[in-house]
Coordinates of C-alpha atoms in Angstrom, one line a residue:
X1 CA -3.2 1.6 -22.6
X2 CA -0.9 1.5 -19.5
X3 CA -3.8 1.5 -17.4
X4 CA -5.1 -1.4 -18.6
X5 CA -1.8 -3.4 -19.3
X6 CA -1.4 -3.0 -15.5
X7 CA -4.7 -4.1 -13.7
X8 CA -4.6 -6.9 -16.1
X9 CA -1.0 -7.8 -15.1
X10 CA -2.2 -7.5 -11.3
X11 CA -5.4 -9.8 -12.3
X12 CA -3.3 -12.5 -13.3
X13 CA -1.4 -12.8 -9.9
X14 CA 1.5 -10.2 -10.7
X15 CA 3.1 -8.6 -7.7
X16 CA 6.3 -6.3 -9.3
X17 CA 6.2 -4.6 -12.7
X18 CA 9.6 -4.8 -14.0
X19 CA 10.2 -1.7 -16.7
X20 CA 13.8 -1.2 -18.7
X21 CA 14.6 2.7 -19.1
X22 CA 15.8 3.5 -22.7
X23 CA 18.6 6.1 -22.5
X24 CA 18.2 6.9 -26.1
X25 CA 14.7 7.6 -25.5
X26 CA 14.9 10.1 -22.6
X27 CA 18.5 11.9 -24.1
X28 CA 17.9 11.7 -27.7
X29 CA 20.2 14.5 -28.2
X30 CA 23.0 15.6 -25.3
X31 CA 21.4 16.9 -22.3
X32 CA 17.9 17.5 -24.1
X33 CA 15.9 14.7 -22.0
X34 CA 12.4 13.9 -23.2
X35 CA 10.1 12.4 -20.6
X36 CA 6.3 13.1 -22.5
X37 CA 4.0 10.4 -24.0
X38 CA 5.2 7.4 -24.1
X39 CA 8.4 7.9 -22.5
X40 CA 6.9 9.7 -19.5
X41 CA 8.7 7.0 -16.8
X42 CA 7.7 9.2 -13.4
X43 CA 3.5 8.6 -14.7
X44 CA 4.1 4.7 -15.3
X45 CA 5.7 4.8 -12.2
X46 CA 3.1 6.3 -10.3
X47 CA 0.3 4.3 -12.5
X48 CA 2.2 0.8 -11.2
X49 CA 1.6 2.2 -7.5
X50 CA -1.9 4.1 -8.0
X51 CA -2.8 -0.5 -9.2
X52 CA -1.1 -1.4 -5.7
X53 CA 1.5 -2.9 -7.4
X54 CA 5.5 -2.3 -7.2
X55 CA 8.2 -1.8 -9.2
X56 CA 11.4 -2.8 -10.4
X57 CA 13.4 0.1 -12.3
X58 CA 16.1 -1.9 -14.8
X59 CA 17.7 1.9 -15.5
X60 CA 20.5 0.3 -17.4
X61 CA 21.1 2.2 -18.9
X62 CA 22.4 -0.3 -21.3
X63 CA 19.6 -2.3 -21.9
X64 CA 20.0 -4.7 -24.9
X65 CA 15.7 -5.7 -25.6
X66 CA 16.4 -6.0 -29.2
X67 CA 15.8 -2.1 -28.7
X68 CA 17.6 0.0 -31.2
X69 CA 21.5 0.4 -30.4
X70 CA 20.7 -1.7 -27.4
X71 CA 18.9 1.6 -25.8
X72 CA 22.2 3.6 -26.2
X73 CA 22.1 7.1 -27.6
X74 CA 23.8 6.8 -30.9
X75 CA 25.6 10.2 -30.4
X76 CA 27.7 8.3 -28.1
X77 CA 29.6 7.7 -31.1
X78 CA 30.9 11.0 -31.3
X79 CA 31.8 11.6 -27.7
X80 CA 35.8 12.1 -28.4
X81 CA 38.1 8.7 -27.0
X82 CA 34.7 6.9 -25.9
X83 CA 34.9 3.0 -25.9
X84 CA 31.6 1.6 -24.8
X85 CA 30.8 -1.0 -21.3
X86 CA 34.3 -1.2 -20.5
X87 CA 36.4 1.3 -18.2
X88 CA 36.7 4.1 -20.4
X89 CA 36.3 7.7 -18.8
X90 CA 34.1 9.2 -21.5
X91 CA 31.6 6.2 -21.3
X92 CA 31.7 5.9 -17.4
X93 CA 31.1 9.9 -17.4
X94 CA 27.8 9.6 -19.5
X95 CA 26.8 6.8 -18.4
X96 CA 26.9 7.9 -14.4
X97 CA 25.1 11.3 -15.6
X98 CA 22.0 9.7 -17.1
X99 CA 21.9 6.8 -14.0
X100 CA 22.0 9.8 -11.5
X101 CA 19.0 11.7 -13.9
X102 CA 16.6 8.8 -13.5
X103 CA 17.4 8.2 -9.8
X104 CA 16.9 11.8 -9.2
X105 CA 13.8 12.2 -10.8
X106 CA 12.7 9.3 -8.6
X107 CA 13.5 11.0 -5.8
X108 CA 11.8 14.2 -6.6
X109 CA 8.7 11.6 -6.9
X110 CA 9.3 10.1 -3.3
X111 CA 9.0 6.9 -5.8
X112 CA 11.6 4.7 -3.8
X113 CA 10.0 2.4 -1.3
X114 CA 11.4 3.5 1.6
X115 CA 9.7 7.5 0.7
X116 CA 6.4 5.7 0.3
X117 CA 7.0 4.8 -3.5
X118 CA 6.1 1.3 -5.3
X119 CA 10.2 0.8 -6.4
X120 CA 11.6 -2.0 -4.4
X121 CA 14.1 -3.1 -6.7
X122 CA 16.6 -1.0 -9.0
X123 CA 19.3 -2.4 -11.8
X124 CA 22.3 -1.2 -12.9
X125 CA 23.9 -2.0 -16.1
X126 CA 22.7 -5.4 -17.9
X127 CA 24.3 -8.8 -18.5
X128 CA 28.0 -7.9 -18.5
X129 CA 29.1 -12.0 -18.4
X130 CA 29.3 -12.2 -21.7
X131 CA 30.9 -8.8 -22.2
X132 CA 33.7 -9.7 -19.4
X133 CA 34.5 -12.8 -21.5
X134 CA 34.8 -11.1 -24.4
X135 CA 36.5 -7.9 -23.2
X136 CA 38.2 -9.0 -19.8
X137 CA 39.6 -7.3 -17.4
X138 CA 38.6 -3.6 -18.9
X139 CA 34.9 -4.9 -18.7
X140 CA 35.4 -6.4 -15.2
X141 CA 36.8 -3.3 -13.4
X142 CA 33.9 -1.0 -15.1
X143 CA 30.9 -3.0 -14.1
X144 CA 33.0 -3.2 -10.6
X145 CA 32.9 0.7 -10.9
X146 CA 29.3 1.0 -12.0
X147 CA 28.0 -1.1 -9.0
X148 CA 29.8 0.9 -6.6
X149 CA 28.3 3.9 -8.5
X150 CA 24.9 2.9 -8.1
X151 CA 25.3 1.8 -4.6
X152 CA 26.9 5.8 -3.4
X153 CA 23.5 7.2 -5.5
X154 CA 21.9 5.7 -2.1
X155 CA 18.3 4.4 -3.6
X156 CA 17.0 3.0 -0.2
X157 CA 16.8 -0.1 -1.9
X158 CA 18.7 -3.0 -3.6
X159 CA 20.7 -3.3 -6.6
X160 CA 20.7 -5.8 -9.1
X161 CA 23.1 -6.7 -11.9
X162 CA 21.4 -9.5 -14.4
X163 CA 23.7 -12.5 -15.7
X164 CA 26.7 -10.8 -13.5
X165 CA 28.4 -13.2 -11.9
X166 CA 31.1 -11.2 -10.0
X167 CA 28.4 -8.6 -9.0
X168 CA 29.9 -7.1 -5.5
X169 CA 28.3 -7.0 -2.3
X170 CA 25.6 -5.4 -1.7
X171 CA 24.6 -5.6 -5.2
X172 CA 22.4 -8.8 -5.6
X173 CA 23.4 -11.3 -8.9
X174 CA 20.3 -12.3 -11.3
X175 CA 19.5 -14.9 -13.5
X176 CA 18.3 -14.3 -17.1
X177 CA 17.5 -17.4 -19.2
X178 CA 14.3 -20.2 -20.0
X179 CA 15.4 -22.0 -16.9
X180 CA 17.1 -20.9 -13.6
X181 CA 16.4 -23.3 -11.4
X182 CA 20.2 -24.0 -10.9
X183 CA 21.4 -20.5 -10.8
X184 CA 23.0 -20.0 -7.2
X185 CA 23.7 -15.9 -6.2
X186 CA 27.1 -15.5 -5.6
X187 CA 26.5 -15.0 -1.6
X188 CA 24.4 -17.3 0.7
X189 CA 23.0 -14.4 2.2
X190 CA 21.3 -13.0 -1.1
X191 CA 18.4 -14.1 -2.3
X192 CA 17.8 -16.2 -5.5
X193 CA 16.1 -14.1 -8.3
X194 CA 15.2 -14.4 -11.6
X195 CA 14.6 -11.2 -13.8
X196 CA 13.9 -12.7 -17.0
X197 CA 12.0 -16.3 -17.4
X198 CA 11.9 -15.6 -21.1
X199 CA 8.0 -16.4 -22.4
X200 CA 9.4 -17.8 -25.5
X201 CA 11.8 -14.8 -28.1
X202 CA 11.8 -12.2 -29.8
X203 CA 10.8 -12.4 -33.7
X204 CA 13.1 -11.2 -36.8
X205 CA 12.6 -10.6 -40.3
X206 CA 12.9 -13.8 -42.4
X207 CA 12.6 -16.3 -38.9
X208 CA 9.5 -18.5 -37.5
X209 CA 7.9 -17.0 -34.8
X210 CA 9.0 -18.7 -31.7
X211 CA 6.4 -19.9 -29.3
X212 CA 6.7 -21.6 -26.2
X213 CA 4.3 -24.1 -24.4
X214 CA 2.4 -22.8 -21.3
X215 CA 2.9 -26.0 -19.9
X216 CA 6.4 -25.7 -20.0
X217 CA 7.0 -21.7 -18.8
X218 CA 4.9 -22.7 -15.8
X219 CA 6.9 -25.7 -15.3
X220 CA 10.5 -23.5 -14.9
X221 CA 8.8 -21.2 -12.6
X222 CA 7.4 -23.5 -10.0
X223 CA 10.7 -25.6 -10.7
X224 CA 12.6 -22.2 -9.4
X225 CA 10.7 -21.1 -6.6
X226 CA 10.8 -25.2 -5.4
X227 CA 14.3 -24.9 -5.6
X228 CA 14.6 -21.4 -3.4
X229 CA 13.6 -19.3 -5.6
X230 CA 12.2 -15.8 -4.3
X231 CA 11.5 -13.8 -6.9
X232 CA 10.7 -14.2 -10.6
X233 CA 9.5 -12.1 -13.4
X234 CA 8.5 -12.6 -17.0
X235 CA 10.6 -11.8 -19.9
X236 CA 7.7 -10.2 -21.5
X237 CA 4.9 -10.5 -19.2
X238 CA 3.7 -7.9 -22.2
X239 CA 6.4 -7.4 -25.1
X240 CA 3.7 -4.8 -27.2
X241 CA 5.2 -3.3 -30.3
X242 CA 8.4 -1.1 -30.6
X243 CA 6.9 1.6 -33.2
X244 CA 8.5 4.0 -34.9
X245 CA 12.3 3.2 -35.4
X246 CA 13.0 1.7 -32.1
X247 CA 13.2 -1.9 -32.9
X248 CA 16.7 -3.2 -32.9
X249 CA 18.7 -6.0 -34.2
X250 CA 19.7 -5.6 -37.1
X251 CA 16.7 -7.3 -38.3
X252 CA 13.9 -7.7 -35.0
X253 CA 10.4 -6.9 -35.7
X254 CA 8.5 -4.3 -35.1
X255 CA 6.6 -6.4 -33.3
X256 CA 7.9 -7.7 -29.6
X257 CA 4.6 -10.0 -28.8
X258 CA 7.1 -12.8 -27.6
X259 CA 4.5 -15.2 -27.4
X260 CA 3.5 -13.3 -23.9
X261 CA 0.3 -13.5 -21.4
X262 CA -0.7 -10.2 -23.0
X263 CA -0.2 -9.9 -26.5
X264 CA 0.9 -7.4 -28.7
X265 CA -1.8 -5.7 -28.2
X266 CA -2.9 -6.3 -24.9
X267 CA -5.3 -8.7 -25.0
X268 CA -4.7 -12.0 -23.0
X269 CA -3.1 -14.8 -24.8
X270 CA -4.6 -17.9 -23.8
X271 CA -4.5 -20.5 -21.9
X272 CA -0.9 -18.8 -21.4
X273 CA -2.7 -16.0 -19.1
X274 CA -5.4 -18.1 -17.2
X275 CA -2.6 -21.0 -16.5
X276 CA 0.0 -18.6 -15.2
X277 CA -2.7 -17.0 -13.0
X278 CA -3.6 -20.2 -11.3
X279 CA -0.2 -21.2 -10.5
X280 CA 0.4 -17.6 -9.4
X281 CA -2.3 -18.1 -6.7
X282 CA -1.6 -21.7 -5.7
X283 CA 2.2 -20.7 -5.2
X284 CA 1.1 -17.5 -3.0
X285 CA -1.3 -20.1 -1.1
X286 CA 2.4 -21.9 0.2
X287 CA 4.3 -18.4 0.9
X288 CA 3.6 -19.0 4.6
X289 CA 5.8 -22.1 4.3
X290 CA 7.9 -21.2 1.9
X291 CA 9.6 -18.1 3.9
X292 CA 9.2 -20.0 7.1
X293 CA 11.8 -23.3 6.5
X294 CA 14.3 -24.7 3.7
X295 CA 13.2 -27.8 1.5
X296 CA 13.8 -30.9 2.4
X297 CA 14.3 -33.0 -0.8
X298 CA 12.4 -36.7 -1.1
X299 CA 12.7 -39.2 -3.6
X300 CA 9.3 -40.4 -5.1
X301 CA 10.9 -42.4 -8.0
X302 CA 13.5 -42.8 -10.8
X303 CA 12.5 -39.0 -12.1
X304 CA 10.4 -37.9 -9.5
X305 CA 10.8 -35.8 -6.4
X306 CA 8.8 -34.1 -3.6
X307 CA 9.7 -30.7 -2.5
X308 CA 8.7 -30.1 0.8
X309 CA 8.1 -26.9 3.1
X310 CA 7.3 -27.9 6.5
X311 CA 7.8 -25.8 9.6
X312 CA 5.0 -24.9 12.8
X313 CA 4.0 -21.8 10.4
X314 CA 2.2 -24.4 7.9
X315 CA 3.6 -27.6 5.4
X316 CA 3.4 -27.0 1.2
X317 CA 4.7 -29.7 -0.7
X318 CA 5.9 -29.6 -4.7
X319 CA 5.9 -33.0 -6.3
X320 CA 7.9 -32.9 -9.4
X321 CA 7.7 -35.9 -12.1
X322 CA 11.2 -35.1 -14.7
X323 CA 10.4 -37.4 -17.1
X324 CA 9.8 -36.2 -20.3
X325 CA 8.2 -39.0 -21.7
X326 CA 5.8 -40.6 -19.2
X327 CA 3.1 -40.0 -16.5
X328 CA 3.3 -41.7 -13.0
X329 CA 1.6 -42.3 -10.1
X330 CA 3.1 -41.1 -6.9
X331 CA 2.4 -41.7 -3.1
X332 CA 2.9 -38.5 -0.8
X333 CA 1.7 -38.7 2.7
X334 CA -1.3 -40.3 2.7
X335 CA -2.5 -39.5 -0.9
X336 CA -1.5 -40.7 -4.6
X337 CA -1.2 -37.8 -7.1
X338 CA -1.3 -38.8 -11.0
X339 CA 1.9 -36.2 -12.4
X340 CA 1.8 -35.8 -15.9
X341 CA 5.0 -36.3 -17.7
X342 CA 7.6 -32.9 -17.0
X343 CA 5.2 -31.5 -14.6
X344 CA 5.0 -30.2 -10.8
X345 CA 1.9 -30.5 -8.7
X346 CA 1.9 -27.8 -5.8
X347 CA 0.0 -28.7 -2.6
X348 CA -0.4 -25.9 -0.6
X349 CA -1.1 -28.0 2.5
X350 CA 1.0 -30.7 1.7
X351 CA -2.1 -32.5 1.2
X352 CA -4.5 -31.0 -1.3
X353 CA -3.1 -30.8 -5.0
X354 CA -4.2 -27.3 -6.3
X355 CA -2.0 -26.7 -9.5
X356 CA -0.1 -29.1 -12.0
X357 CA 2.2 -26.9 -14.5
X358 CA 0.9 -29.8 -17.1
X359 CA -3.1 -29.8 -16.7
X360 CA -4.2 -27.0 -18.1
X361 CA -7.9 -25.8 -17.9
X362 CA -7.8 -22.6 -19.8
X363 CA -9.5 -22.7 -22.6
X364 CA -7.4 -22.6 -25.6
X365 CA -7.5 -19.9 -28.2
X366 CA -6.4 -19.8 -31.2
X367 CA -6.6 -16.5 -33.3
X368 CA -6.0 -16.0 -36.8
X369 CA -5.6 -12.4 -38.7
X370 CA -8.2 -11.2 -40.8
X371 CA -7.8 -8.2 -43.7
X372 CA -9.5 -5.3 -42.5
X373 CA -12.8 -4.3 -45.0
X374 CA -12.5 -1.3 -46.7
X375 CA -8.7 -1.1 -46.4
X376 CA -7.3 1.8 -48.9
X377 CA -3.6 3.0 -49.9
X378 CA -2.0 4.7 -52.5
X379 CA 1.7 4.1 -53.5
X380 CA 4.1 6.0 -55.4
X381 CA 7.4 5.7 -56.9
X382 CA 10.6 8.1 -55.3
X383 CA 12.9 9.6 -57.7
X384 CA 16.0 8.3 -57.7
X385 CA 18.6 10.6 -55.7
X386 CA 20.2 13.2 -57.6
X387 CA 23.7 14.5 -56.8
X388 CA 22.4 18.3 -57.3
X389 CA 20.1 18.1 -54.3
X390 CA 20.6 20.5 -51.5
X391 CA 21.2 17.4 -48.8
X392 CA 24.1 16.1 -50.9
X393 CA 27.6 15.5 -49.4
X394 CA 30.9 15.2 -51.4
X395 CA 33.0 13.2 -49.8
X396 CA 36.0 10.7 -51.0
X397 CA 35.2 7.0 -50.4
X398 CA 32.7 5.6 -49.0
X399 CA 31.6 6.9 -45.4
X400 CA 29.8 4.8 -42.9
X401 CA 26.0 4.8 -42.9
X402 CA 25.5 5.7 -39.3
X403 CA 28.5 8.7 -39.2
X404 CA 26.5 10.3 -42.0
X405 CA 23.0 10.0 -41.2
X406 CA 23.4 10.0 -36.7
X407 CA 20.6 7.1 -37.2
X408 CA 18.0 10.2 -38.2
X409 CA 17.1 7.9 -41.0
X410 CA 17.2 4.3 -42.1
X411 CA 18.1 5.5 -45.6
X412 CA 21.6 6.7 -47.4
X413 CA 21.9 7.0 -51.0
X414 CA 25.6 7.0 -51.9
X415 CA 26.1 8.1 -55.6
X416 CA 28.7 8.2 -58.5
X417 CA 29.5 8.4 -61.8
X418 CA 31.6 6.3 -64.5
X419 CA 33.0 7.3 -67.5
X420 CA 33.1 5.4 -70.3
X421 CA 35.2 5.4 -73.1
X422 CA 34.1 4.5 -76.3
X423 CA 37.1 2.6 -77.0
X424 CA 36.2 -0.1 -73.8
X425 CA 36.9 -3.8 -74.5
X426 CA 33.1 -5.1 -73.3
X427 CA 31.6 -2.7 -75.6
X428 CA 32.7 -4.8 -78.5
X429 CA 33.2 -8.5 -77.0
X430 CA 29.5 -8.2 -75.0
X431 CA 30.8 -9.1 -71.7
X432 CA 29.0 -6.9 -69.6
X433 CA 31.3 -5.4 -66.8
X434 CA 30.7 -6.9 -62.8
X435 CA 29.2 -4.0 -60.4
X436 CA 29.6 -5.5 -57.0
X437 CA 28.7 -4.2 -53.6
X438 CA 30.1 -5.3 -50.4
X439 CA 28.4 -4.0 -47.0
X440 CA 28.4 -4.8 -43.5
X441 CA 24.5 -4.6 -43.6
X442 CA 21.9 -4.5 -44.0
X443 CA 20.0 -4.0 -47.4
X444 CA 20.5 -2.1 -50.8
X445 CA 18.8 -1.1 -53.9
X446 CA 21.0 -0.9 -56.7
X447 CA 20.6 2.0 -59.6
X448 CA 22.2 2.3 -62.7
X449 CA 21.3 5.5 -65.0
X450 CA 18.2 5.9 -63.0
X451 CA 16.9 2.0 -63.0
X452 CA 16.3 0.0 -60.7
X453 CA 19.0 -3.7 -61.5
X454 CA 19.0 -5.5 -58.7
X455 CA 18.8 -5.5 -54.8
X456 CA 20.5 -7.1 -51.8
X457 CA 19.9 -8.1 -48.1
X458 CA 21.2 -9.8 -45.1
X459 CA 19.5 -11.5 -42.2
X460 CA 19.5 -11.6 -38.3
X461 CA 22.5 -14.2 -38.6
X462 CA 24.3 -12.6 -41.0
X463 CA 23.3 -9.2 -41.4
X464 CA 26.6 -8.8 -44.2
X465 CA 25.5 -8.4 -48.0
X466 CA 27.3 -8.7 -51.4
X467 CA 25.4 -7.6 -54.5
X468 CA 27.7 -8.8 -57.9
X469 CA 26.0 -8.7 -61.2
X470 CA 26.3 -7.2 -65.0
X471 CA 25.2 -4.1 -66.0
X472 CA 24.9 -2.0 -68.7
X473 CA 27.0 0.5 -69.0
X474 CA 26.6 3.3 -72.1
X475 CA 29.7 5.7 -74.1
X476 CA 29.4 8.8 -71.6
X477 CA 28.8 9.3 -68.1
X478 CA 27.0 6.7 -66.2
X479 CA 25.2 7.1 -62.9
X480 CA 25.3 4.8 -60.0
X481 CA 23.2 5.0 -57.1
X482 CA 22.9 2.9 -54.2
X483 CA 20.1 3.1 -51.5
X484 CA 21.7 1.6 -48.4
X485 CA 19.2 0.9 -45.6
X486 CA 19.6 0.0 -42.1
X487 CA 17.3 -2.5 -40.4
X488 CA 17.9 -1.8 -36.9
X489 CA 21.1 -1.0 -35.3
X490 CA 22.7 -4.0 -33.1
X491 CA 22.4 -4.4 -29.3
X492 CA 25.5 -6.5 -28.3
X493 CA 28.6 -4.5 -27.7
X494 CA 30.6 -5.9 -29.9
X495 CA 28.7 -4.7 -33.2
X496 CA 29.0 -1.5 -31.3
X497 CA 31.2 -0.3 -33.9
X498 CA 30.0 -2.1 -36.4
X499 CA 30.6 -0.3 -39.7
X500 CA 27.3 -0.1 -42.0
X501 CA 29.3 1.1 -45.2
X502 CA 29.8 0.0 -48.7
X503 CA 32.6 -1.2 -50.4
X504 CA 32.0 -1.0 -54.7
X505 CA 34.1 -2.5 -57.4
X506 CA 33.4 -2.1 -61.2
X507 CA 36.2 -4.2 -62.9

């Protein structure tokens, strides 16, 4: 599928594939790497510059993409006095040991530009603002350490560091967001980039699937590179689907479609695809002018602008209507261009209008699911857990979810018994005793003497639970059972020690 994913990415105007690498992918245990199927970076790699195309490697290797534990191994739990994304020695050590794995192995490959490879960009950590402000100073002098770190691994190339304000020289500051076309790097002398223009979001479990106008995601984009931009990419250009147990959260999809120019399943979304690939090629039409001068910034109206490029090398022009309610007519030069409401026209030659981000001519598809004929399954019901199995723990309390299980499984079953006395006050009066269950997340099937009585769940929001209702309890020895399950592990860092345990009260 890569194959394709790629020439269809270069059909539609793209210059740089940008790629994240998942730590927890490659190391899934200490120092055992995996790099086959799927995960098999250095063949990507070489498949982006066997297309002509280059590459920007976003190692990380924090990552965040709604990816399970935010791409971090979860046996980085149980690395003795580690604190995570702040200046902690255990953290820093593993951290700088799987950065200098990938960077090596690129090496090996001759895959950095200046050896003839296709990667002209490279990015260390990911979005540390918000981690600074919630951490401080800790979380400033570690990203200040993991620049510095990148930088000595000497690449050949530049460093990044995405929504990083304070990211030192020579490392280059990024914008992530639907709009950048105010972001400012933190130097004159670096250039103004954009890693993610974000297509539209990701989806979660109980939530409306966002979508986001083509009209309007071409409208940031030529609104950024009118405004200096040099470099944008798509936040996804192709999300796909994160199979297995790798989509994050707690509650993201499986599927990471994110309303992108190529679906979920690689197909192209239209007129999302077609339109980007025109504006692609009408702003590649004014790169002559646009590396050659600065803008020089004209009023054509209340909400309305021209852009303009104009040096001996050639003239383009942008001529931006802001107003989000109305279209105008607008003299430029010697012409009169119609701008539809919250649109940009780009001329080229600063004559000629060859894109509007608002007048689309991609045809407009709209696709719809249909059940597959001669669809068959079988189903079955599971035994509830029984404390004399050979994968049973004894343990006092309740234990947290992800100690227990090392994320090997979504699935706990914590179990216990209550005795009963026949002499018990409900058993006469009728007022059924309360079981509740308190959990930080994320669902739970409730069992009482091998039946199913009731089940709880959270949500993306609030991924915390309570179940409370009666039960029935007999004389004897009852059983309780509860199935906890874990709906992807969050990606921010602080839910990075987020408990996923149970708290249970009988009164």
């Amino acid at each position: 599928m890569w194959p394709d994913l790629i020439q269809k990415a270069k059909d539609g105007g793209l210059d740089v594939i940008q790629t994240y690498v998942f730590w927890n992918g490659h190391e899934p245990t200490p120092g055992n790497y995996y790099f086959n199927d799927r995960y098999d970076l250095v063949k990507f790699v070489k498949l982006v510059q066997q297309a002509g195309l280059y590459l920007n490697l976003r190692i990380g290797p924090y990552v965040c993409a709604e990816w399970n534990f935010g791409g971090l191994p979860v046996w980085l739990k149980d690395v003795p006095g580690i604190s995570f994304r702040t200046d902690n020695e255990p953290f820093k050590a593993a951290m700088q040991k799987f950065t200098e794995k990938i960077v090596n192995m690129m090496k090996q490959e001759q895959l950095f530009e200046p050896q003839g490879g296709p990667i002209i960009l490279s990015q260390i950590e990911n979005e540390m603002d918000p981690v600074e402000y919630e951490i401080g100073a800790p979380a400033k002098a570690y990203a200040q350490w993991a620049a510095k770190m990148a930088v000595g691994l000497d690449t050949g190339v530049p460093w990044i560091m995405c929504k990083q304000e304070d990211a030192p020289d020579p490392v280059i500051n990024t914008c992530n967001a639907f709009y950048c076309e105010n972001f400012k790097p933190n130097a004159p002398y670096k250039p103004k980039m954009w890693t993610e223009a974000w297509t539209a979001w990701f989806s979660a479990w109980g939530n409306p699937v966002a979508y986001r106008p083509a009209e309007d995601l071409a409208f940031s984009i030529v609104k950024f590179i009118q405004s200096g931009g040099s470099y944008a990419n798509y936040y996804m250009y192709h999300g796909g689907t994160n199979f297995g147990r790798t989509a994050g959260g707690p509650f993201v999809t499986t599927s990471y479609d994110y309303d992108a120019p190529l679906d979920e399943y690689g197909l192209t979304n239209e007129p999302r695809y077609t339109h980007l690939k025109h504006m692609h090629k009408a702003i590649k039409q004014s790169e002559t002018a646009l590396v050659s001068a600065d803008a020089t910034v004209r009023s054509l109206g209340k909400n309305q602008e021209a852009h303009v490029y104009s040096s001996k090398w050639g003239c383009a022009a942008f001529l931006a209507n802001y107003d989000v309610n109305y279209a105008v007519t607008v003299d430029f030069g010697n012409g009169r261009y119609d701008l539809p409401a919250w649109s940009i026209s780009i001329l080229p030659d600063c004559k000629t209008e060859f894109y509007n981000t608002a007048k689309v001519s991609a045809p407009r598809v709209h696709r719809k699911m249909t059940p597959v004929g001669g669809f068959t399954w079988n189903s079955y019901i599971d035994e509830v857990a029984s404390g004399f199995a050979s994968d049973t723990t004894t343990l006092d309390g309740l234990w947290e979810q992800v100690y227990l299980t090392k994320d090997s499984s979504d699935y706990l079953w914590y179990m216990t018994d209550i005795k009963i006395e026949g002499n018990e006050a409900f058993l006469k009066n009728g007022d059924d005793p309360v079981l509740t269950v308190q959990s930080a997340g994320h669902f739970v099937n409730v069992f009482v003497n091998g039946k199913l009585i009731g089940s709880a769940y959270g949500s993306k929001d609030n991924p915390k639970l309570t179940f409370s209702q009666g039960v029935k309890l007999n004389v004897g020895v009852n059983k309780i059972a509860l199935l906890s399950a874990s709906v992807g592990l969050a990606v921010s860092v602080s839910h990075f020690s987020l408990e996923l345990g149970l708290n249970l009260a009988v009164p």
